[in-house]
C-alpha atoms as a printed R data frame, in Angstrom:
   type eleno elety resid chain resno      x      y       z
1  ATOM     1    CA   UNK     A     1 30.489 96.942 216.978
2  ATOM     2    CA   UNK     A     2 30.267 98.480 213.519
3  ATOM     3    CA   UNK     A     3 26.691 97.201 213.094
4  ATOM     4    CA   UNK     A     4 27.823 93.571 212.987
5  ATOM     5    CA   UNK     A     5 25.870 90.918 214.829
6  ATOM     6    CA   UNK     A     6 28.698 89.446 216.869
7  ATOM     7    CA   UNK     A     7 26.818 86.313 217.960
8  ATOM     8    CA   UNK     A     8 25.472 85.451 214.549
9  ATOM     9    CA   UNK     A     9 26.577 82.165 213.046
10 ATOM    10    CA   UNK     A    10 28.440 82.276 209.768
11 ATOM    11    CA   UNK     A    11 26.369 81.242 206.749
12 ATOM    12    CA   UNK     A    12 28.357 78.081 206.289
13 ATOM    13    CA   UNK     A    13 27.897 74.486 207.234
14 ATOM    14    CA   UNK     A    14 30.353 74.996 210.133
15 ATOM    15    CA   UNK     A    15 28.051 77.276 212.176
16 ATOM    16    CA   UNK     A    16 30.890 79.531 213.287
17 ATOM    17    CA   UNK     A    17 30.548 82.896 214.999
18 ATOM    18    CA   UNK     A    18 32.836 85.854 214.476
19 ATOM    19    CA   UNK     A    19 34.601 84.801 217.690
20 ATOM    20    CA   UNK     A    20 35.299 81.329 216.262
21 ATOM    21    CA   UNK     A    21 36.617 82.917 213.091
22 ATOM    22    CA   UNK     A    22 38.867 85.335 214.969
23 ATOM    23    CA   UNK     A    23 40.397 82.373 216.804
24 ATOM    24    CA   UNK     A    24 40.786 80.306 213.615
25 ATOM    25    CA   UNK     A    25 42.595 83.202 211.942
26 ATOM    26    CA   UNK     A    26 44.745 83.811 215.040
27 ATOM    27    CA   UNK     A    27 43.629 87.363 215.791
28 ATOM    28    CA   UNK     A    28 43.788 87.813 219.582
29 ATOM    29    CA   UNK     A    29 43.156 91.573 219.294
30 ATOM    30    CA   UNK     A    30 39.882 90.900 217.505
31 ATOM    31    CA   UNK     A    31 39.008 88.187 220.051
32 ATOM    32    CA   UNK     A    32 39.394 90.768 222.818
33 ATOM    33    CA   UNK     A    33 37.326 93.387 220.946
34 ATOM    34    CA   UNK     A    34 34.548 90.873 220.309
35 ATOM    35    CA   UNK     A    35 34.441 89.846 223.951
36 ATOM    36    CA   UNK     A    36 34.371 93.464 225.108
37 ATOM    37    CA   UNK     A    37 31.494 94.068 222.670
38 ATOM    38    CA   UNK     A    38 29.543 91.219 224.264
39 ATOM    39    CA   UNK     A    39 30.333 88.177 222.137
40 ATOM    40    CA   UNK     A    40 28.890 85.015 223.651
41 ATOM    41    CA   UNK     A    41 31.865 82.875 224.692
42 ATOM    42    CA   UNK     A    42 29.951 79.606 225.049
43 ATOM    43    CA   UNK     A    43 28.426 79.311 221.560
44 ATOM    44    CA   UNK     A    44 29.428 76.107 219.807
45 ATOM    45    CA   UNK     A    45 30.102 75.320 216.163
46 ATOM    46    CA   UNK     A    46 28.602 72.300 214.391
47 ATOM    47    CA   UNK     A    47 31.122 70.033 216.126
48 ATOM    48    CA   UNK     A    48 30.312 71.365 219.577
49 ATOM    49    CA   UNK     A    49 33.513 73.372 219.814
50 ATOM    50    CA   UNK     A    50 33.681 76.742 221.511
51 ATOM    51    CA   UNK     A    51 36.211 79.374 220.556
52 ATOM    52    CA   UNK     A    52 38.262 78.209 223.576
53 ATOM    53    CA   UNK     A    53 38.283 74.622 222.264
54 ATOM    54    CA   UNK     A    54 39.600 75.875 218.901
55 ATOM    55    CA   UNK     A    55 42.275 78.056 220.502
56 ATOM    56    CA   UNK     A    56 43.497 75.174 222.642
57 ATOM    57    CA   UNK     A    57 43.542 72.727 219.750
58 ATOM    58    CA   UNK     A    58 45.651 75.144 217.737
59 ATOM    59    CA   UNK     A    59 48.014 75.897 220.605
60 ATOM    60    CA   UNK     A    60 47.171 79.584 220.276
61 ATOM    61    CA   UNK     A    61 48.223 80.881 223.691
62 ATOM    62    CA   UNK     A    62 47.366 84.510 222.859
63 ATOM    63    CA   UNK     A    63 43.756 83.694 221.952
64 ATOM    64    CA   UNK     A    64 43.423 81.448 225.007
65 ATOM    65    CA   UNK     A    65 44.691 84.325 227.116
66 ATOM    66    CA   UNK     A    66 42.133 86.706 225.632
67 ATOM    67    CA   UNK     A    67 39.241 84.259 226.064
68 ATOM    68    CA   UNK     A    68 40.135 83.558 229.702
69 ATOM    69    CA   UNK     A    69 40.968 87.211 230.535
70 ATOM    70    CA   UNK     A    70 37.497 87.775 232.152
71 ATOM    71    CA   UNK     A    71 38.584 85.479 234.996
72 ATOM    72    CA   UNK     A    72 41.475 87.813 235.809
73 ATOM    73    CA   UNK     A    73 39.957 91.246 235.171
74 ATOM    74    CA   UNK     A    74 37.263 92.311 237.576
75 ATOM    75    CA   UNK     A    75 35.857 95.454 236.011
76 ATOM    76    CA   UNK     A    76 35.855 94.911 232.235
77 ATOM    77    CA   UNK     A    77 33.486 91.954 232.089
78 ATOM    78    CA   UNK     A    78 30.130 91.133 233.651
79 ATOM    79    CA   UNK     A    79 29.497 88.316 236.096
80 ATOM    80    CA   UNK     A    80 27.404 86.377 233.560
81 ATOM    81    CA   UNK     A    81 30.393 86.122 231.205
82 ATOM    82    CA   UNK     A    82 32.607 84.994 234.063
83 ATOM    83    CA   UNK     A    83 30.127 82.263 235.052
84 ATOM    84    CA   UNK     A    84 29.840 81.054 231.438
85 ATOM    85    CA   UNK     A    85 33.608 80.917 231.184
86 ATOM    86    CA   UNK     A    86 33.922 78.903 234.420
87 ATOM    87    CA   UNK     A    87 31.377 76.389 233.097
88 ATOM    88    CA   UNK     A    88 33.044 76.314 229.705
89 ATOM    89    CA   UNK     A    89 36.410 75.323 231.166
90 ATOM    90    CA   UNK     A    90 34.939 71.872 231.911
91 ATOM    91    CA   UNK     A    91 32.861 71.607 228.734
92 ATOM    92    CA   UNK     A    92 33.513 68.958 226.133
93 ATOM    93    CA   UNK     A    93 32.746 69.046 222.438
94 ATOM    94    CA   UNK     A    94 30.295 66.674 220.786
95 ATOM    95    CA   UNK     A    95 33.022 64.003 220.503
96 ATOM    96    CA   UNK     A    96 33.685 64.144 224.238
97 ATOM    97    CA   UNK     A    97 37.000 65.992 223.958
């Protein structure tokens, strides 16, 4: 997508990916585009939080909907992403939350 490495961590001490940043800045459209481009949904930041953790913490229903969309849509996403998402639903961050 535009020559950007979508799974690359931000050069900050937070170790955030573009998907994390899209959630933090409440941009569900960008979240969807990143996921369709192959963004890894189970990468964690320095606190062990996935993009889904961040969306839930912020009460951002639209971003949660986009992140969990692969469970509902059969053709747009590959089986590997769906499996990662299933596993991620039970995942806890580094503080056990």
